[in-house]
Amino acid sequence: MHAFCRSLSSPADSSSPIVISCNDCHQPQQVMMASASIDYRNAVLLAVVVFATLCACEAKSPYAVGLSEDFYEKTCPQAAAIVDAYVTKFLRKDRTFAGAFNRLQFHDCWVGGCDGSVLLNSTGSIQAEREAHVNFGLRGVAEIDEIKAGLEYFCPGVVSCADILIMAARDATAKVGGPTWPVAMGRRDGVNSTALMADTNLPFPVLNFSGLVANFAAKGFSAKEMITLSGAHTIGQSHCNGILPHLYNFTGKDDATDTDPAMNKNFAVFLKKLCPQGNRTNTIFIDSTASTFDRAYYKNVLHGKGIFMTDSALITNPLGKKVVRSFSKPGSSFFTEFAAGMVKMGNLGVLTGTEGEIRKTCQFVN
C-alpha cells in the first residue's frame, strides 16, 4: 500500500470510534465499535481491514498524469498491434532502424517533452527541430508517418504521433534482442518545433563527462541513468558528422593527427578509412554488433572503441568507468535499467487531455 495510506488514529478508549484517514484518497471514515466489550486489539484489526476496503489506495503510478497503458482500449484497441506490425516490416528491411527509433524518442522527449515535435517539417519562417545541427542525419520520420497512416485508416484522429514514437522505440528494441517495457499512452502532439530548441537541449557529441551529467541532470536524470541510456548506442548507425571531432579535432587543432589519444589506435585507423577528414555524410555502424541490442557497447568503450567522444567520455570518470565495467559483464542490470530509463524518459513534458492536438500526419500540424 502506498505510503500516504497510513494514518490510523487511536481512540482514547475502546468505546470511541476509530478514525481512518487515507490522504489523497477519500474523506476520513469512522468505524464504530458495537460495544465497549469488544477487545480493542481485535477492533484495531477490524479497522485495518475496513480501512483497506474504504481507502482502496493504489501504488503510485510510474507514468505521468494523464497516461495509462489502456488509454486506447476503447478508441483504438488494435493500436499497439498495428505499430508492432509496421516496426517488424521496417526491421526486416533494415535492422538499424531499431537505433533510429530509439534516437527519435530521445531527440523528441529531450526537447520540450514527448510531443512528436521532432517529426514536424520546417515552415517558410521557422526551422524545425529536424534542421538542428544536433539532428543531422535523423532517420525514421517517414517510417513513423507510414505507421500513422495505417492507424488513421482504422482509427482516424485517435492515436498521436508522440505515442507512436514511444511504441516504436520499445517494439524495435525488443525485436533486436533488447528488453521490453510497459508503455503508457495518452500523449498529444505539440504544435511548436524549432531548431534552436533542439540545439539548446540535446547533448552534442563532443561533451565531456561533466557536460553529459549536467545535460541529463537538467531533465531529472542521474549520472548512472545517463550512462545507462548511452547504451542505446549498441544499435544502429551514424553519419560521420558526429564522429569527425573524435578523429580530427579532439583538442581543437582540426587536423589529421588530432585524435583522441585514449582511442584504440587500430580502431582509429579503421574509422578514418570510413570517415575521411571533412566527409560528413558517409554512414557507419556505431557498434560492433549494431543490429543486436547487447552489452557489446560497454565492452567496446572499455577497450577504447567508443565511436563518439561522448562514448569515450564515460570512462574518464571513476563512477562512469565503474558503471560501464559493471554493464559490460554477463548478468548485469543493464537491460532492466535501460527499460526503466526509457519509461522515465517517456514521461517528460507530456501534453494530455485537451492540450496540443492529434495530428492527421506526423510531419504537419493540423
XYZ file of C-alpha atoms in Angstrom:
366
model
C 0.000 0.000 0.000
C 1.282 3.470 -0.808
C 2.869 5.464 1.975
C 0.160 8.121 2.060
C -2.399 5.456 3.139
C -1.085 5.148 6.652
C -2.984 7.350 9.081
C -4.883 5.430 11.741
C -5.744 7.393 14.875
C -6.143 5.585 18.179
C -9.155 6.498 20.275
C -8.728 7.346 23.885
C -10.843 4.386 24.919
C -12.249 1.252 23.326
C -15.793 2.642 23.091
C -14.794 5.559 20.878
C -14.878 5.395 17.100
C -11.663 4.592 15.295
C -10.935 7.237 12.679
C -9.365 6.034 9.471
C -7.727 8.639 7.275
C -6.247 7.983 3.870
C -4.725 11.126 2.470
C -5.302 11.758 -1.243
C -7.949 9.002 -1.346
C -11.272 9.665 0.357
C -12.558 11.585 3.331
C -11.703 10.044 6.721
C -14.055 7.192 7.628
C -15.309 6.154 11.035
C -15.726 2.581 12.198
C -17.963 2.491 15.286
C -17.365 -0.208 17.817
C -20.508 -2.193 18.547
C -19.798 -2.185 22.232
C -17.056 -1.365 24.661
C -16.797 -5.029 25.492
C -15.079 -5.841 22.192
C -11.400 -6.398 22.713
C -9.606 -3.302 21.462
C -6.844 -5.239 19.700
C -9.459 -7.106 17.674
C -11.129 -3.809 16.943
C -7.920 -2.417 15.530
C -7.564 -5.430 13.262
C -11.150 -4.953 12.104
C -10.470 -1.292 11.486
C -7.430 -2.104 9.354
C -9.486 -4.441 7.174
C -12.238 -1.867 6.736
C -9.586 0.788 6.176
C -8.137 -1.186 3.271
C -11.578 -1.581 1.741
C -12.669 2.023 2.149
C -9.414 3.654 1.163
C -8.589 1.433 -1.829
C -5.387 3.356 -2.341
C -3.151 2.146 -5.158
C 0.614 2.198 -5.582
C 1.927 5.370 -7.157
C 1.902 5.141 -10.951
C 5.274 5.225 -12.769
C 3.620 7.282 -15.518
C 2.914 10.975 -15.926
C -0.585 12.152 -15.032
C -2.976 11.517 -17.899
C -1.123 8.484 -19.286
C -2.236 4.860 -18.942
C -1.425 1.520 -20.502
C -5.046 1.001 -21.577
C -5.595 4.512 -22.952
C -6.660 3.278 -26.411
C -8.516 0.194 -25.177
C -11.918 1.515 -26.294
C -10.983 4.016 -29.012
C -8.326 2.014 -30.904
C -7.694 -1.379 -29.290
C -5.570 -2.534 -32.236
C -3.161 0.426 -31.993
C -0.251 -1.462 -30.396
C -0.615 -4.395 -32.817
C -0.577 -2.056 -35.823
C 2.573 -0.279 -34.637
C 4.237 -3.605 -33.892
C 3.457 -4.943 -37.371
C 4.942 -1.895 -39.095
C 8.064 -1.976 -36.923
C 8.540 -5.627 -37.843
C 8.246 -4.690 -41.522
C 10.865 -1.943 -41.258
C 13.321 -4.082 -39.322
C 13.081 -6.883 -41.862
C 14.263 -4.357 -44.416
C 16.939 -2.765 -42.200
C 17.592 -3.746 -38.579
C 19.436 -0.484 -37.929
C 16.030 1.213 -37.805
C 15.932 -0.005 -34.202
C 18.598 2.562 -33.414
C 16.765 5.187 -35.458
C 13.545 4.739 -33.488
C 15.429 4.897 -30.177
C 17.114 8.091 -31.299
C 13.768 9.597 -32.336
C 12.295 9.043 -28.872
C 15.309 10.592 -27.178
C 15.524 13.553 -29.570
C 11.792 14.170 -29.226
C 11.418 13.861 -25.460
C 14.564 15.861 -24.643
C 13.254 18.956 -26.476
C 10.126 20.356 -24.850
C 8.832 16.916 -23.901
C 7.491 13.822 -25.672
C 5.128 15.613 -28.046
C 6.178 14.455 -31.511
C 7.669 17.854 -32.314
C 10.843 16.273 -33.733
C 8.747 14.953 -36.623
C 7.475 18.325 -37.822
C 8.658 19.904 -41.074
C 10.067 23.407 -41.230
C 7.774 26.188 -42.405
C 8.655 29.200 -44.501
C 9.634 31.227 -41.455
C 10.682 28.630 -38.881
C 13.391 25.980 -38.985
C 12.050 22.897 -37.226
C 13.957 20.638 -34.843
C 14.900 18.273 -37.646
C 17.076 21.026 -39.156
C 19.133 21.454 -35.999
C 22.863 20.702 -36.113
C 22.453 18.036 -33.449
C 19.760 16.291 -35.520
C 21.950 15.845 -38.591
C 21.053 12.604 -40.363
C 17.954 11.877 -38.263
C 16.195 8.789 -39.666
C 12.806 7.170 -39.256
C 10.493 10.145 -39.769
C 8.953 8.812 -42.987
C 8.501 5.407 -41.346
C 6.655 6.939 -38.385
C 4.383 8.727 -40.844
C 3.698 5.413 -42.574
C 2.665 3.913 -39.232
C 0.454 6.932 -38.641
C -1.274 6.429 -41.995
C -2.032 2.819 -41.048
C -3.511 3.912 -37.737
C -5.556 6.660 -39.386
C -7.146 4.071 -41.665
C -8.516 2.085 -38.712
C -8.793 4.782 -36.029
C -8.862 8.262 -37.607
C -7.885 11.110 -35.322
C -7.195 8.932 -32.292
C -3.551 7.893 -31.880
C -0.952 10.638 -31.516
C 2.384 10.754 -33.296
C 4.003 11.221 -29.885
C 2.627 7.862 -28.719
C 3.672 6.170 -31.965
C 7.284 7.215 -31.316
C 7.195 5.700 -27.838
C 5.695 2.416 -29.026
C 8.057 2.121 -31.998
C 11.169 2.605 -29.840
C 10.027 -0.075 -27.390
C 8.994 -2.579 -30.067
C 12.153 -2.084 -32.129
C 14.418 -2.538 -29.115
C 12.752 -5.802 -28.134
C 12.819 -7.155 -31.694
C 16.614 -6.841 -31.949
C 17.302 -8.638 -28.696
C 16.838 -5.878 -26.142
C 14.469 -5.525 -23.213
C 10.816 -4.674 -23.446
C 8.878 -2.442 -21.076
C 5.286 -1.355 -20.410
C 4.216 1.676 -22.396
C 1.603 4.139 -21.195
C -0.359 6.110 -23.788
C -2.322 9.332 -23.900
C 0.276 11.847 -25.124
C -0.909 14.513 -27.516
C 1.065 16.195 -30.260
C 2.750 19.564 -29.914
C 2.485 22.346 -32.473
C 5.844 24.060 -31.921
C 9.226 22.925 -33.219
C 12.397 24.968 -33.630
C 15.979 24.049 -34.449
C 17.198 26.379 -31.715
C 15.318 24.409 -29.055
C 16.926 21.179 -30.246
C 20.446 22.609 -30.332
C 19.888 24.120 -26.879
C 18.592 20.959 -25.187
C 20.156 17.930 -26.844
C 23.702 16.877 -25.901
C 26.250 17.475 -28.639
C 28.567 14.524 -29.398
C 31.600 16.474 -28.132
C 30.530 16.816 -24.492
C 32.821 15.556 -21.737
C 31.605 13.552 -18.738
C 30.638 16.549 -16.607
C 28.837 18.123 -19.559
C 26.817 14.960 -20.094
C 25.958 14.736 -16.388
C 24.760 18.349 -16.399
C 22.684 17.847 -19.542
C 20.891 14.814 -18.097
C 20.516 16.365 -14.648
C 18.593 19.236 -16.244
C 15.963 16.652 -17.257
C 15.941 14.924 -13.870
C 18.257 12.018 -14.709
C 21.222 10.824 -12.668
C 24.753 10.168 -13.899
C 24.070 6.438 -13.835
C 20.882 6.886 -15.860
C 22.906 8.903 -18.388
C 25.387 6.044 -18.738
C 22.516 3.575 -18.989
C 20.709 5.437 -21.766
C 24.014 5.903 -23.607
C 23.732 2.154 -24.089
C 21.278 2.888 -26.911
C 24.470 3.251 -28.971
C 24.627 -0.526 -29.018
C 22.340 -0.471 -32.080
C 22.107 1.495 -35.282
C 24.303 3.614 -37.474
C 25.570 7.185 -37.701
C 26.750 9.645 -40.270
C 30.387 10.618 -39.962
C 29.300 14.123 -38.969
C 29.158 13.250 -35.283
C 32.360 11.197 -35.377
C 34.771 13.602 -37.089
C 35.573 15.603 -33.914
C 36.696 12.400 -32.221
C 39.088 11.640 -35.075
C 40.355 15.004 -36.295
C 39.502 17.731 -33.793
C 39.815 16.276 -30.313
C 41.720 19.268 -28.874
C 40.569 21.852 -31.412
C 43.509 21.638 -33.831
C 41.356 20.299 -36.658
C 43.979 18.174 -38.386
C 44.510 14.513 -39.225
C 46.598 13.861 -36.098
C 44.213 15.431 -33.581
C 42.658 12.128 -32.496
C 41.528 11.157 -29.028
C 44.695 9.610 -27.536
C 42.572 7.205 -25.487
C 41.079 5.686 -28.634
C 42.405 2.291 -29.684
C 44.957 3.144 -32.395
C 43.937 0.388 -34.786
C 40.318 1.331 -34.315
C 41.120 4.964 -35.095
C 42.808 3.925 -38.354
C 39.747 1.835 -39.232
C 37.351 4.735 -38.562
C 39.426 7.191 -40.574
C 39.093 4.962 -43.619
C 35.314 5.022 -43.251
C 35.146 8.709 -42.302
C 37.838 10.683 -44.183
C 38.508 14.157 -42.868
C 35.773 16.525 -43.980
C 33.332 13.794 -45.028
C 30.152 14.327 -43.026
C 27.760 12.100 -44.961
C 29.273 8.600 -45.006
C 27.470 6.213 -42.673
C 28.972 3.619 -40.352
C 27.664 1.185 -37.739
C 28.070 2.620 -34.257
C 28.741 -0.715 -32.568
C 30.486 -3.982 -33.418
C 27.086 -5.717 -33.178
C 24.969 -2.825 -34.428
C 21.976 -4.987 -35.375
C 21.673 -6.554 -31.926
C 20.872 -4.881 -28.624
C 23.510 -6.252 -26.246
C 26.344 -5.367 -23.862
C 28.996 -5.065 -26.598
C 28.768 -1.259 -26.483
C 30.177 -1.153 -22.955
C 32.901 -3.674 -23.779
C 33.917 -1.539 -26.751
C 34.033 1.630 -24.668
C 36.296 -0.063 -22.108
C 38.695 -1.050 -24.898
C 38.936 2.419 -26.446
C 36.473 1.666 -29.215
C 33.753 4.188 -28.495
C 32.544 5.834 -31.700
C 31.642 9.252 -30.293
C 33.569 11.494 -27.924
C 30.638 11.131 -25.524
C 31.140 7.351 -25.533
C 34.801 7.602 -24.635
C 33.996 10.252 -22.031
C 32.070 7.717 -19.935
C 35.270 6.094 -18.630
C 37.120 9.337 -17.891
C 35.311 9.488 -14.545
C 35.678 6.857 -11.766
C 31.915 6.464 -11.347
C 31.423 6.270 -15.082
C 34.106 3.643 -15.509
C 32.659 1.587 -12.660
C 29.175 1.568 -14.217
C 30.493 0.834 -17.720
C 32.534 -2.079 -16.386
C 29.521 -3.406 -14.483
C 27.208 -3.194 -17.507
C 29.761 -4.957 -19.699
C 29.514 -8.164 -17.651
C 27.054 -11.047 -18.133
C 24.098 -10.884 -15.778
C 24.375 -7.119 -15.302
C 21.337 -4.928 -14.666
C 21.793 -3.024 -17.929
C 18.649 -4.304 -19.652
C 16.457 -3.698 -16.610
C 17.827 -0.218 -16.001
C 17.634 0.723 -19.671
C 13.949 -0.212 -19.745
C 13.297 1.876 -16.624
C 15.145 4.812 -18.164
C 13.039 4.676 -21.323
C 9.828 4.640 -19.285
C 11.041 7.629 -17.290
C 12.038 9.461 -20.460
C 8.570 8.870 -21.895
C 7.084 10.948 -19.066
C 8.961 14.140 -19.926
C 6.794 17.180 -20.655
C 3.814 15.261 -21.989
C 0.717 17.005 -23.306
C -2.537 15.331 -22.247
C -6.267 15.991 -22.092
C -7.111 18.929 -24.335
C -3.529 20.165 -24.697
C -1.926 20.076 -28.123
C -3.662 18.076 -30.844
C -3.823 14.697 -32.574
C -2.116 15.270 -35.930
C -3.523 13.749 -39.090
C 0.009 13.354 -40.466
C 3.075 13.490 -38.273
C 5.105 15.982 -40.322
C 2.482 18.726 -40.312
C 0.293 20.398 -37.704
C -3.425 20.230 -38.400
